[in-house]
Backbone as JSON, one array per atom type, in Angstrom:
{
  "sequence": "XXXXXXXXXXXXXXXXXXXXXXXXXXXXXXXXXXXXXXXXXXXXXXXXXXXXXXXXXXXXXXXXXXXXXXXXXXXXXXXXXXXXXXXXXXXXXXXXXXXXXXXXXXXXXXXXXXXXXXXXXXXXXXXXXXXXXXXXXXXXXXXXXXXXXXXXXXXXXXXXXXXXXXXXXXXXXXXXXXXXXXXXXXXXXXXXXXXXXXXXXXXXXXXXXXXXXXXXXXXXXXXXXXXXXXXXXXXXXXXXXXXXXXXXXXXXXXXXXXXXXXXXXXXXXXXXX",
  "N": [[-137.45, -114.04, 56.84], [-135.7, -112.27, 59.29], [-135.22, -112.75, 62.9], [-134.95, -110.21, 64.12], [-136.16, -108.49, 62.25], [-138.73, -109.52, 62.35], [-139.46, -108.83, 64.97], [-139.47, -106.04, 64.8], [-141.58, -105.7, 62.98], [-143.71, -106.75, 64.45], [-143.76, -104.92, 66.57], [-144.39, -102.54, 65.2], [-146.93, -103.17, 64.22], [-148.31, -103.52, 66.61], [-148.11, -100.95, 67.68], [-149.59, -99.53, 65.79], [-152.13, -100.63, 66.16], [-152.55, -99.77, 68.76], [-152.63, -96.98, 68.4], [-154.97, -96.86, 66.85], [-156.87, -97.77, 68.67], [-156.69, -95.69, 70.51], [-157.8, -93.54, 69.04], [-160.39, -94.47, 68.71], [-161.4, -94.54, 71.26], [-160.82, -92.21, 72.6], [-162.28, -90.04, 73.78], [-163.7, -91.23, 75.9], [-161.55, -92.2, 77.37], [-160.31, -89.85, 78.17], [-162.27, -88.87, 79.87], [-162.01, -90.53, 82.03], [-160.06, -89.44, 83.62], [-161.14, -87.94, 85.58], [-161.29, -85.2, 85.93], [-162.77, -82.01, 85.27], [-163.41, -80.58, 81.97], [-160.96, -78.3, 80.63], [-161.31, -74.83, 80.43], [-160.79, -72.75, 77.63], [-160.21, -70.04, 78.06], [-158.9, -70.09, 80.43], [-156.37, -70.86, 79.88], [-152.96, -70.46, 78.72], [-150.66, -69.72, 76.09], [-147.47, -71.16, 75.61], [-143.89, -71.4, 75.01], [-141.07, -73.42, 74.04], [-138.38, -72.59, 75.83], [-135.81, -73.22, 76.78], [-133.57, -76.02, 77.16], [-132.35, -78.02, 79.6], [-129.86, -80.17, 80.53], [-129.72, -82.17, 83.28], [-128.74, -84.48, 84.65], [-127.29, -87.61, 83.5], [-129.55, -89.06, 83.4], [-131.79, -87.46, 83.46], [-133.54, -84.46, 82.46], [-134.48, -80.97, 82.17], [-137.05, -79.13, 80.75], [-137.69, -75.82, 79.88], [-140.53, -73.91, 79.81], [-141.69, -71.02, 78.46], [-143.45, -67.86, 78.9], [-145.08, -65.84, 76.31], [-143.6, -63.43, 76.21], [-141.18, -64.12, 77.2], [-140.48, -63.68, 79.9], [-140.95, -65.12, 82.19], [-140.63, -68.6, 83.14], [-141.7, -72.01, 83.14], [-140.47, -74.85, 84.69], [-140.19, -78.19, 83.52], [-139.83, -81.49, 84.29], [-138.17, -84.03, 82.51], [-137.46, -87.14, 80.75], [-134.36, -88.6, 79.44], [-134.89, -89.62, 76.85], [-137.15, -88.19, 75.79], [-136.04, -85.67, 76.03], [-133.96, -85.79, 74.17], [-135.48, -86.06, 71.85], [-136.8, -83.57, 71.8], [-134.58, -81.91, 71.56], [-133.66, -82.65, 68.98], [-135.82, -81.76, 67.43], [-135.84, -78.98, 67.93], [-133.41, -78.31, 66.85], [-133.83, -78.9, 64.23], [-133.05, -81.37, 63.24], [-133.02, -84.35, 61.49], [-133.56, -87.69, 62.26], [-131.83, -90.7, 61.21], [-133.46, -92.94, 61.04], [-137.0, -93.36, 61.58], [-138.15, -92.23, 64.77], [-139.86, -93.07, 67.88], [-141.8, -91.01, 68.38], [-142.01, -89.95, 65.83], [-143.21, -92.08, 64.57], [-145.69, -92.13, 65.91], [-146.72, -89.65, 65.08], [-146.98, -90.11, 62.32], [-148.9, -92.15, 62.33], [-151.12, -90.89, 63.48], [-151.66, -89.05, 61.46], [-152.14, -90.85, 59.33], [-154.46, -92.09, 60.18], [-156.22, -90.08, 59.83], [-156.26, -87.95, 61.59], [-155.89, -84.71, 63.17], [-153.65, -82.84, 64.96], [-154.44, -80.43, 67.19], [-153.68, -78.87, 69.49], [-151.7, -79.06, 72.52], [-152.14, -79.54, 76.05], [-151.01, -78.67, 79.22], [-152.43, -79.48, 82.08], [-152.75, -79.69, 84.95], [-151.34, -80.23, 88.26], [-150.3, -82.83, 90.43], [-149.11, -84.05, 93.39], [-146.46, -83.31, 92.72], [-146.34, -84.09, 90.08], [-146.89, -83.42, 86.72], [-149.77, -83.19, 84.57], [-151.16, -83.83, 81.35], [-152.89, -83.18, 78.21], [-153.52, -84.3, 74.91], [-154.96, -82.72, 72.24], [-157.04, -83.41, 69.6], [-158.44, -83.36, 66.24], [-160.86, -85.4, 64.72], [-162.67, -86.79, 62.21], [-164.39, -84.6, 62.24], [-164.92, -84.2, 64.91], [-163.83, -83.38, 68.26], [-161.14, -84.81, 70.01], [-159.75, -85.83, 73.08], [-156.8, -86.87, 74.6], [-155.29, -88.32, 77.34], [-151.96, -87.69, 78.39], [-148.37, -87.79, 78.92], [-146.66, -84.78, 79.84], [-144.12, -84.48, 78.62], [-144.15, -86.14, 76.29], [-146.28, -84.88, 75.03], [-145.23, -82.33, 74.49], [-143.19, -82.94, 72.66], [-144.7, -83.98, 70.48], [-146.24, -81.72, 69.89], [-144.26, -80.0, 68.92], [-143.51, -81.43, 66.66], [-145.82, -81.34, 65.11], [-146.03, -78.67, 64.84], [-147.75, -77.34, 66.57], [-149.71, -75.45, 68.98], [-148.54, -75.09, 72.38], [-150.12, -75.29, 75.37], [-150.79, -74.07, 78.68], [-152.33, -74.35, 81.85], [-153.34, -71.33, 83.3], [-153.28, -70.78, 86.08], [-151.6, -72.8, 87.01], [-149.19, -72.22, 85.69], [-148.64, -69.72, 86.81], [-148.15, -70.47, 89.43], [-145.91, -72.12, 89.28], [-143.91, -71.01, 87.7], [-140.76, -69.37, 87.02], [-138.65, -66.44, 87.25], [-137.19, -65.08, 84.27], [-134.15, -63.79, 83.39], [-132.79, -61.6, 81.16], [-129.76, -61.98, 79.31], [-127.0, -59.87, 80.0], [-124.74, -57.49, 78.46], [-122.05, -57.81, 79.38], [-122.09, -60.39, 80.45], [-122.76, -61.92, 78.21], [-120.54, -61.39, 76.62], [-118.53, -62.64, 78.05], [-119.33, -65.23, 77.7], [-121.5, -66.68, 78.71], [-124.76, -68.09, 79.35], [-127.17, -67.39, 81.6], [-129.36, -68.39, 84.29], [-131.76, -67.45, 86.62], [-131.81, -68.93, 89.82], [-134.35, -70.07, 91.33], [-136.09, -71.19, 94.34], [-138.0, -73.09, 93.49], [-137.01, -73.94, 90.98], [-134.56, -74.96, 91.81], [-135.46, -77.12, 93.28], [-136.56, -78.73, 91.23], [-134.26, -79.34, 89.87], [-133.0, -80.93, 91.62], [-131.23, -79.82, 93.53], [-131.28, -79.34, 96.16], [-130.68, -77.35, 98.97], [-128.99, -75.58, 97.78], [-127.95, -72.39, 96.73], [-127.76, -69.71, 94.33], [-126.67, -68.88, 91.02], [-127.73, -70.35, 88.03], [-125.85, -71.89, 85.48], [-126.85, -71.99, 82.34], [-125.92, -72.33, 79.76], [-122.76, -72.57, 78.08], [-120.83, -70.77, 75.92], [-119.18, -72.1, 73.12], [-115.67, -71.97, 72.84], [-115.44, -69.63, 74.25], [-114.31, -67.31, 76.85], [-115.36, -68.12, 79.24], [-115.64, -70.88, 78.88], [-112.93, -71.56, 78.63], [-112.12, -71.0, 81.19], [-113.18, -73.06, 82.55], [-115.88, -73.35, 83.21], [-119.07, -74.99, 83.1], [-122.12, -76.07, 81.53], [-124.97, -76.44, 83.62], [-123.59, -75.96, 85.93], [-123.65, -74.32, 89.14], [-123.23, -71.09, 90.12], [-122.07, -70.2, 93.09], [-120.6, -68.57, 94.88], [-118.82, -65.5, 94.53], [-115.73, -64.05, 94.75], [-115.7, -64.71, 97.47], [-118.19, -63.89, 98.31], [-121.64, -64.47, 98.69], [-123.65, -65.34, 95.91], [-126.41, -63.64, 94.92], [-128.0, -63.29, 92.75], [-128.37, -62.76, 89.15], [-127.6, -60.15, 88.68], [-125.5, -59.75, 90.45], [-123.45, -61.27, 89.32], [-123.18, -59.93, 86.91], [-122.24, -57.43, 87.81], [-119.63, -57.97, 88.75], [-118.39, -59.04, 86.47], [-118.36, -56.83, 84.91], [-116.62, -55.02, 85.95], [-114.03, -54.67, 85.1], [-110.71, -55.64, 83.77], [-109.28, -58.59, 85.19], [-108.95, -61.14, 87.77], [-111.28, -63.41, 89.08], [-112.34, -65.08, 91.93], [-114.22, -67.96, 92.07], [-116.75, -69.87, 93.54], [-118.11, -72.93, 92.82], [-120.92, -75.06, 92.39], [-121.04, -78.3, 91.38], [-122.51, -81.1, 90.09], [-122.28, -83.12, 92.65], [-120.63, -81.81, 94.34], [-118.56, -79.09, 95.62], [-116.47, -76.81, 93.86], [-113.55, -74.81, 93.14], [-112.96, -72.14, 90.98], [-111.0, -70.0, 88.83], [-111.95, -67.09, 87.38], [-111.35, -65.32, 84.49], [-111.49, -62.09, 83.64], [-111.78, -59.91, 80.95], [-112.63, -57.34, 80.68], [-114.16, -54.22, 79.43]],
  "CA": [[-137.42, -112.85, 57.69], [-134.87, -112.48, 60.47], [-135.91, -112.48, 64.17], [-134.99, -108.77, 64.36], [-137.18, -107.91, 61.37], [-140.02, -109.95, 62.88], [-139.73, -108.04, 66.16], [-139.82, -104.68, 64.35], [-142.9, -105.77, 62.38], [-144.68, -106.93, 65.54], [-143.84, -103.65, 67.3], [-145.11, -101.57, 64.37], [-148.33, -103.57, 64.19], [-148.87, -103.24, 67.93], [-148.23, -99.49, 67.81], [-150.69, -99.1, 64.93], [-153.36, -101.02, 66.84], [-152.69, -98.89, 69.91], [-153.08, -95.68, 67.9], [-156.36, -97.01, 66.43], [-157.68, -97.83, 69.9], [-156.72, -94.34, 71.08], [-158.75, -92.72, 68.28], [-161.74, -94.97, 68.88], [-161.87, -94.41, 72.64], [-160.13, -91.08, 73.22], [-163.17, -89.25, 74.62], [-163.95, -91.99, 77.13], [-160.29, -92.27, 78.11], [-160.12, -88.55, 78.8], [-163.23, -88.72, 80.95], [-161.57, -91.32, 83.15], [-159.12, -88.7, 84.44], [-161.87, -87.44, 86.73], [-161.22, -83.75, 86.03], [-163.63, -81.35, 84.28], [-162.68, -79.99, 80.84], [-160.33, -77.01, 80.89], [-161.83, -73.76, 79.6], [-159.69, -72.13, 76.87], [-159.85, -68.74, 78.64], [-158.04, -70.35, 81.58], [-155.1, -71.37, 79.36], [-152.05, -69.54, 78.06], [-149.72, -70.38, 75.19], [-146.07, -71.07, 76.01], [-142.96, -71.94, 74.02], [-139.88, -74.04, 74.61], [-137.37, -71.55, 75.99], [-134.48, -73.82, 76.95], [-133.51, -77.43, 77.55], [-131.2, -78.13, 80.48], [-129.54, -81.53, 80.95], [-129.36, -82.15, 84.69], [-127.87, -85.64, 84.8], [-127.42, -88.51, 82.35], [-130.84, -89.72, 83.48], [-132.91, -86.53, 83.5], [-133.38, -83.1, 81.95], [-135.58, -80.06, 82.45], [-137.39, -78.22, 79.66], [-138.27, -74.58, 80.4], [-141.6, -73.39, 78.97], [-141.8, -69.6, 78.81], [-144.56, -67.07, 78.39], [-144.73, -65.25, 75.01], [-142.63, -62.35, 76.35], [-139.95, -64.7, 77.76], [-140.16, -63.06, 81.19], [-140.99, -66.2, 83.18], [-140.65, -69.93, 82.53], [-142.08, -73.11, 84.02], [-139.64, -76.02, 84.45], [-140.86, -79.49, 83.45], [-138.85, -82.58, 84.36], [-138.39, -85.02, 81.45], [-136.46, -88.2, 80.65], [-133.4, -88.38, 78.35], [-135.46, -89.95, 75.54], [-137.93, -87.05, 75.32], [-135.12, -84.54, 75.9], [-133.28, -85.94, 72.89], [-136.46, -85.79, 70.8], [-136.99, -82.13, 71.76], [-133.32, -81.35, 71.02], [-133.65, -82.87, 67.53], [-136.83, -80.89, 66.81], [-135.39, -77.59, 68.01], [-132.28, -78.14, 65.94], [-134.19, -79.27, 62.86], [-132.25, -82.55, 62.88], [-133.82, -85.51, 61.13], [-132.85, -88.95, 62.52], [-131.71, -91.58, 60.05], [-134.64, -93.79, 61.04], [-138.08, -92.76, 62.38], [-138.2, -92.53, 66.18], [-141.2, -93.39, 68.35], [-142.72, -89.89, 68.17], [-142.24, -89.88, 64.39], [-144.18, -93.13, 64.27], [-146.99, -91.68, 66.4], [-147.19, -88.59, 64.18], [-147.39, -90.73, 61.05], [-150.13, -92.91, 62.55], [-152.19, -89.92, 63.66], [-151.98, -88.53, 60.12], [-152.69, -91.94, 58.52], [-155.82, -92.34, 60.65], [-157.04, -88.92, 59.53], [-156.33, -87.04, 62.72], [-155.17, -83.44, 63.14], [-153.33, -82.4, 66.3], [-154.74, -79.0, 67.31], [-152.8, -78.32, 70.51], [-151.53, -79.88, 73.72], [-152.42, -78.75, 77.24], [-150.59, -79.13, 80.54], [-153.65, -79.08, 82.77], [-152.69, -79.55, 86.41], [-150.26, -80.92, 88.94], [-150.7, -83.59, 91.61], [-147.97, -84.69, 94.03], [-145.27, -82.94, 91.94], [-146.41, -84.69, 88.74], [-147.73, -82.68, 85.79], [-150.65, -83.97, 83.71], [-151.39, -83.13, 80.09], [-153.81, -83.77, 77.23], [-153.33, -84.03, 73.49], [-156.27, -82.41, 71.68], [-157.01, -83.69, 68.16], [-159.68, -83.42, 65.46], [-161.02, -86.66, 63.98], [-164.01, -86.91, 61.63], [-165.2, -83.45, 62.62], [-165.1, -84.1, 66.35], [-162.63, -83.17, 69.05], [-160.73, -85.92, 70.87], [-158.74, -85.52, 74.07], [-156.1, -88.07, 75.07], [-154.36, -88.07, 78.43], [-150.58, -87.97, 77.98], [-147.33, -87.14, 79.7], [-146.27, -83.5, 79.26], [-142.94, -84.61, 77.76], [-144.6, -86.64, 74.98], [-147.13, -83.85, 74.44], [-144.37, -81.27, 73.97], [-142.53, -83.45, 71.45], [-145.68, -84.06, 69.39], [-146.6, -80.35, 69.51], [-143.18, -79.49, 68.08], [-143.54, -82.14, 65.38], [-146.98, -80.87, 64.36], [-146.02, -77.21, 64.88], [-149.02, -77.01, 67.22], [-149.53, -74.67, 70.21], [-148.4, -75.72, 73.69], [-150.89, -74.49, 76.31], [-150.66, -74.4, 80.1], [-153.31, -73.69, 82.71], [-152.76, -70.08, 83.81], [-153.0, -70.86, 87.52], [-150.45, -73.67, 87.19], [-148.01, -71.48, 85.26], [-148.37, -68.68, 87.8], [-147.64, -71.08, 90.65], [-144.67, -72.87, 89.09], [-142.96, -70.34, 86.82], [-139.65, -68.65, 87.64], [-138.25, -65.3, 86.4], [-136.1, -65.18, 83.3], [-133.4, -62.53, 83.3], [-132.05, -61.57, 79.91], [-128.32, -61.81, 79.42], [-126.48, -58.54, 79.78], [-123.61, -57.47, 77.54], [-120.83, -58.37, 79.98], [-122.26, -61.84, 80.59], [-122.68, -62.47, 76.86], [-119.15, -61.28, 76.15], [-117.77, -63.67, 78.75], [-119.71, -66.51, 77.08], [-122.45, -67.42, 79.54], [-126.2, -67.88, 79.43], [-127.47, -67.65, 83.0], [-130.76, -68.51, 84.7], [-131.98, -67.27, 88.06], [-132.1, -70.21, 90.49], [-135.37, -69.93, 92.36], [-136.27, -72.43, 95.1], [-138.75, -74.07, 92.7], [-136.12, -74.52, 89.99], [-133.58, -75.77, 92.55], [-136.13, -78.38, 93.61], [-136.68, -79.54, 90.02], [-132.94, -79.78, 89.48], [-132.48, -81.74, 92.73], [-130.07, -79.13, 94.08], [-131.45, -79.19, 97.59], [-130.68, -75.99, 99.5], [-127.96, -74.78, 97.11], [-128.42, -71.12, 96.17], [-126.81, -69.08, 93.42], [-127.14, -68.66, 89.66], [-127.52, -71.53, 87.2], [-125.25, -71.74, 84.15], [-127.68, -72.74, 81.4], [-125.15, -72.64, 78.54], [-121.44, -71.97, 77.95], [-120.54, -70.66, 74.5], [-117.96, -72.78, 72.7], [-114.55, -71.11, 72.52], [-115.49, -68.41, 75.04], [-113.45, -67.26, 78.02], [-116.02, -68.93, 80.27], [-115.26, -72.28, 78.63], [-111.52, -71.7, 78.94], [-111.97, -70.95, 82.65], [-113.64, -74.34, 83.11], [-117.3, -73.39, 83.52], [-119.84, -75.94, 82.31], [-123.57, -76.01, 81.7], [-125.5, -77.09, 84.83], [-122.91, -75.44, 87.12], [-124.31, -73.27, 89.9], [-122.27, -70.14, 90.68], [-122.52, -70.03, 94.47], [-119.91, -67.43, 95.47], [-117.82, -64.77, 93.76], [-114.9, -63.28, 95.67], [-116.12, -65.07, 98.83], [-119.5, -63.33, 98.61], [-122.73, -65.28, 98.14], [-124.28, -64.8, 94.71], [-127.85, -63.52, 95.16], [-128.73, -63.25, 91.49], [-127.58, -62.48, 87.96], [-127.03, -58.81, 88.79], [-124.22, -59.85, 91.15], [-122.48, -61.75, 88.34], [-122.99, -58.83, 85.97], [-121.44, -56.38, 88.43], [-118.22, -58.37, 88.82], [-117.86, -59.21, 85.12], [-118.31, -55.51, 84.27], [-115.76, -54.08, 86.7], [-112.74, -54.47, 84.44], [-109.82, -56.81, 83.68], [-108.82, -59.15, 86.46], [-109.24, -62.54, 88.08], [-112.33, -63.53, 90.08], [-112.44, -66.39, 92.56], [-115.6, -68.41, 92.02], [-117.12, -71.15, 94.14], [-119.08, -73.54, 91.92], [-121.49, -76.36, 92.76], [-121.11, -79.13, 90.16], [-122.85, -82.49, 90.4], [-122.53, -83.32, 94.08], [-119.53, -81.23, 95.12], [-118.16, -77.71, 95.37], [-115.12, -76.64, 93.33], [-113.11, -73.41, 93.03], [-112.42, -71.78, 89.67], [-110.56, -68.62, 88.64], [-112.58, -66.52, 86.19], [-110.48, -64.25, 83.96], [-112.33, -61.08, 83.0], [-110.99, -59.03, 80.1], [-113.12, -55.97, 80.77], [-114.88, -53.69, 78.27]],
  "C": [[-136.63, -113.15, 58.96], [-135.67, -112.22, 61.74], [-136.02, -110.98, 64.46], [-136.07, -108.11, 63.52], [-138.58, -108.29, 61.85], [-140.42, -109.12, 64.09], [-140.16, -106.63, 65.78], [-141.23, -104.67, 63.78], [-143.98, -105.9, 63.45], [-144.87, -105.62, 66.3], [-144.64, -102.63, 66.5], [-146.59, -101.88, 64.34], [-149.02, -103.26, 65.52], [-149.08, -101.75, 68.13], [-149.4, -98.97, 66.99], [-152.03, -99.43, 65.59], [-153.62, -100.11, 68.04], [-153.2, -97.52, 69.47], [-154.55, -95.74, 67.48], [-157.29, -97.04, 67.63], [-157.81, -96.45, 70.52], [-157.75, -93.48, 70.36], [-160.18, -93.16, 68.53], [-162.3, -94.69, 70.27], [-161.31, -93.19, 73.35], [-161.02, -90.3, 74.17], [-163.43, -89.94, 75.94], [-162.7, -92.03, 77.99], [-160.03, -90.97, 78.84], [-161.04, -88.38, 79.99], [-162.8, -89.48, 82.2], [-160.61, -90.57, 84.06], [-159.8, -88.06, 85.64], [-161.82, -85.94, 86.89], [-162.11, -83.12, 84.97], [-162.8, -80.78, 83.15], [-162.13, -78.62, 81.2], [-160.86, -75.98, 79.91], [-160.66, -73.04, 78.92], [-159.27, -70.78, 77.47], [-158.94, -68.9, 79.85], [-156.66, -70.86, 81.19], [-154.26, -70.24, 78.77], [-151.09, -70.33, 77.18], [-148.29, -70.13, 75.66], [-145.2, -71.6, 74.86], [-141.78, -72.57, 74.74], [-138.78, -73.0, 74.64], [-135.96, -72.14, 76.06], [-134.62, -75.27, 77.38], [-132.22, -77.61, 78.33], [-131.01, -79.59, 80.87], [-129.03, -81.48, 82.39], [-128.38, -83.27, 85.01], [-128.0, -86.48, 83.53], [-128.8, -89.14, 82.29], [-132.03, -88.76, 83.43], [-132.53, -85.16, 82.96], [-134.59, -82.27, 82.35], [-135.8, -79.19, 81.21], [-138.1, -77.02, 80.28], [-139.28, -74.05, 79.38], [-141.87, -71.95, 79.38], [-143.08, -68.98, 78.3], [-144.13, -66.4, 77.09], [-143.67, -64.16, 75.09], [-141.29, -62.81, 76.92], [-139.51, -63.99, 79.03], [-140.13, -64.09, 82.32], [-141.06, -67.54, 82.45], [-141.0, -70.98, 83.57], [-141.21, -74.32, 83.7], [-140.46, -77.31, 84.47], [-139.79, -80.57, 83.36], [-139.17, -83.63, 83.3], [-137.24, -86.03, 81.44], [-135.51, -87.91, 79.49], [-133.99, -88.65, 76.97], [-136.24, -88.77, 74.97], [-137.04, -85.81, 75.16], [-134.39, -84.6, 74.56], [-134.22, -85.63, 71.73], [-136.71, -84.29, 70.66], [-135.76, -81.45, 71.16], [-133.28, -81.49, 69.49], [-134.64, -81.94, 66.83], [-136.38, -79.43, 66.81], [-134.25, -77.31, 67.05], [-132.58, -78.47, 64.49], [-133.42, -80.47, 62.34], [-133.17, -83.73, 62.63], [-133.03, -86.79, 61.41], [-132.82, -89.83, 61.28], [-132.91, -92.5, 59.91], [-135.72, -93.15, 61.91], [-138.01, -93.21, 63.84], [-139.66, -92.75, 66.6], [-142.19, -92.26, 68.1], [-142.98, -89.64, 66.69], [-143.3, -90.88, 63.97], [-145.58, -92.72, 64.72], [-147.56, -90.59, 65.5], [-147.72, -89.18, 62.88], [-148.71, -91.46, 61.2], [-151.32, -91.98, 62.75], [-152.64, -89.39, 62.3], [-152.64, -89.6, 59.25], [-154.14, -92.23, 58.89], [-156.73, -91.13, 60.49], [-157.18, -87.92, 60.65], [-155.51, -85.78, 62.49], [-154.91, -83.02, 64.59], [-153.49, -80.89, 66.38], [-153.81, -78.31, 68.31], [-152.64, -79.34, 71.63], [-151.7, -78.96, 74.93], [-151.82, -79.42, 78.47], [-151.63, -78.58, 81.51], [-153.49, -78.81, 84.25], [-151.51, -80.34, 86.95], [-150.83, -81.65, 90.15], [-149.49, -84.32, 92.15], [-146.69, -84.55, 93.19], [-145.21, -83.63, 90.58], [-147.35, -83.85, 87.89], [-148.56, -83.64, 84.93], [-150.99, -83.15, 82.47], [-152.4, -83.87, 79.23], [-153.35, -83.38, 75.83], [-154.72, -83.85, 72.88], [-156.19, -82.53, 70.16], [-158.4, -83.55, 67.55], [-159.7, -84.74, 64.71], [-162.47, -86.76, 63.53], [-164.94, -85.8, 62.13], [-165.42, -83.29, 64.1], [-163.78, -83.94, 67.06], [-162.37, -84.37, 69.95], [-159.65, -85.43, 71.82], [-158.14, -86.82, 74.6], [-155.16, -87.68, 76.2], [-152.95, -88.49, 78.03], [-149.61, -87.34, 78.96], [-146.99, -85.8, 79.05], [-145.09, -83.62, 78.29], [-143.32, -85.09, 76.37], [-145.44, -85.59, 74.27], [-146.29, -82.75, 73.8], [-143.69, -81.71, 72.68], [-143.49, -83.46, 70.28], [-146.11, -82.66, 68.95], [-145.53, -79.76, 68.61], [-143.21, -80.15, 66.7], [-144.69, -81.67, 64.49], [-147.01, -79.34, 64.23], [-147.33, -76.69, 65.47], [-148.75, -76.24, 68.52], [-149.36, -75.56, 71.44], [-149.1, -74.79, 74.68], [-150.68, -75.0, 77.73], [-151.76, -73.68, 80.86], [-152.67, -72.47, 83.37], [-152.4, -70.17, 85.29], [-151.79, -71.75, 87.81], [-149.17, -72.94, 86.81], [-147.64, -70.41, 86.29], [-147.73, -69.26, 89.06], [-146.24, -71.67, 90.49], [-143.62, -72.16, 88.24], [-141.91, -69.59, 87.63], [-139.23, -67.51, 86.71], [-137.12, -65.67, 85.45], [-135.44, -63.81, 83.22], [-132.57, -62.57, 82.03], [-130.56, -61.36, 80.15], [-127.93, -60.35, 79.21], [-125.22, -58.63, 78.93], [-122.36, -58.12, 78.12], [-120.91, -59.88, 80.12], [-122.16, -62.51, 79.23], [-121.24, -62.48, 76.37], [-118.27, -62.35, 76.8], [-118.12, -65.07, 78.24], [-120.72, -67.32, 77.84], [-123.89, -67.09, 79.18], [-126.6, -68.32, 80.83], [-128.97, -67.7, 83.24], [-130.84, -68.31, 86.2], [-132.38, -68.61, 88.67], [-133.06, -69.97, 91.64], [-135.47, -71.23, 93.16], [-137.01, -73.52, 94.31], [-137.85, -74.75, 91.68], [-135.06, -75.39, 90.66], [-134.17, -77.12, 92.92], [-136.21, -79.29, 92.39], [-135.34, -80.08, 89.57], [-132.26, -80.62, 90.55], [-131.22, -81.14, 93.33], [-130.19, -78.9, 95.58], [-131.5, -77.72, 97.99], [-129.63, -75.1, 98.85], [-128.59, -73.52, 96.52], [-127.34, -70.51, 95.29], [-127.46, -68.81, 92.08], [-126.77, -69.87, 88.81], [-126.89, -71.16, 85.87], [-126.04, -72.61, 83.18], [-126.89, -73.16, 80.17], [-123.8, -71.92, 78.6], [-121.08, -71.95, 76.47], [-119.19, -71.29, 74.17], [-116.88, -71.77, 72.31], [-114.49, -69.83, 73.33], [-114.5, -68.47, 76.21], [-114.04, -68.1, 79.16], [-115.66, -70.4, 80.12], [-113.8, -72.51, 78.99], [-111.27, -71.71, 80.46], [-112.52, -72.2, 83.33], [-115.1, -74.4, 83.49], [-118.03, -74.33, 82.58], [-121.33, -75.7, 82.53], [-123.98, -76.89, 82.87], [-124.73, -76.7, 86.08], [-123.81, -74.43, 87.82], [-123.21, -72.38, 90.49], [-122.77, -69.75, 92.07], [-121.92, -68.79, 95.11], [-118.97, -66.81, 94.44], [-117.06, -63.89, 94.73], [-115.37, -63.44, 97.12], [-117.43, -64.43, 99.26], [-120.57, -64.18, 97.94], [-123.38, -64.57, 96.95], [-125.8, -64.81, 94.91], [-128.67, -63.53, 93.87], [-127.82, -62.87, 90.35], [-126.94, -61.09, 88.02], [-125.67, -58.83, 89.49], [-123.12, -60.32, 90.21], [-122.15, -60.64, 87.35], [-122.04, -57.78, 86.54], [-119.95, -56.73, 88.43], [-117.61, -58.51, 87.43], [-117.68, -57.86, 84.42], [-117.25, -54.59, 84.89], [-114.39, -53.86, 86.06], [-111.88, -55.7, 84.45], [-109.39, -57.29, 85.07], [-109.22, -60.59, 86.6], [-110.24, -62.59, 89.23], [-112.35, -64.96, 90.61], [-113.91, -66.79, 92.62], [-115.76, -69.77, 92.68], [-118.28, -71.72, 93.34], [-119.6, -74.84, 92.52], [-121.69, -77.14, 91.47], [-121.38, -80.58, 90.57], [-123.22, -82.64, 91.86], [-121.46, -82.68, 94.95], [-119.28, -79.78, 94.74], [-116.73, -77.67, 94.85], [-114.82, -75.14, 93.26], [-112.5, -73.19, 91.65], [-111.96, -70.33, 89.69], [-111.13, -68.13, 87.31], [-111.77, -65.32, 85.74], [-111.32, -63.28, 83.11], [-111.45, -60.12, 82.22], [-111.43, -57.58, 80.16], [-113.76, -55.52, 79.49], [-113.95, -53.49, 77.07]]
}
């Protein structure tokens, strides 16, 4: 056996032992969090609305209410972001990833993942629990929200959030209008809370969540994660301002964009209706 194969075997054995310990002591571990159990009536179900890559080192997943009117941003690492991206796209990796291994171990040990819950926030850090059934009893395991979301997607289990937390941290979602769609953009209102999560400081405007491949927006140089700050030397207050200019007819629009750590100027070419 090669050293690499030995390392993989040791890692798998350690992970299996860890999963076994989790099942044997999950209730006690949950109690150590020091918070009372969350009542189901105080929870709401959410879904993954969008995944925004902020930098090479971090991303934000937006969890929306069932009507997709508001969404709560959750900061995650590139590893969990990639796992969520694969699940949303139905892409199977060539080899099992860490969350695949955890899912397999939970199933092998006779567990059923019922749902995950993002329970509360402390010092800008979200806390979550994975709720499972094992031998007829319910087990709660403290976990990071990012890992919880990935496992919920893998098990096709509900993602729940405390209602008071969602109300405090959610931001409005504005549906794309026809002119914005035609130009090739998916936009997101940039509230102060979302700007904070995206480390944009005091920058105001509208966030470009997605640029459709081959669209006029792509040809004009717009990219996902851009913030549209000004159009025609006027500050952008919201998506309605972008809609109004894109709907006014053929022409060229001067746009001030915040990208990364600097401001750039682009010319947006509108074809009209």
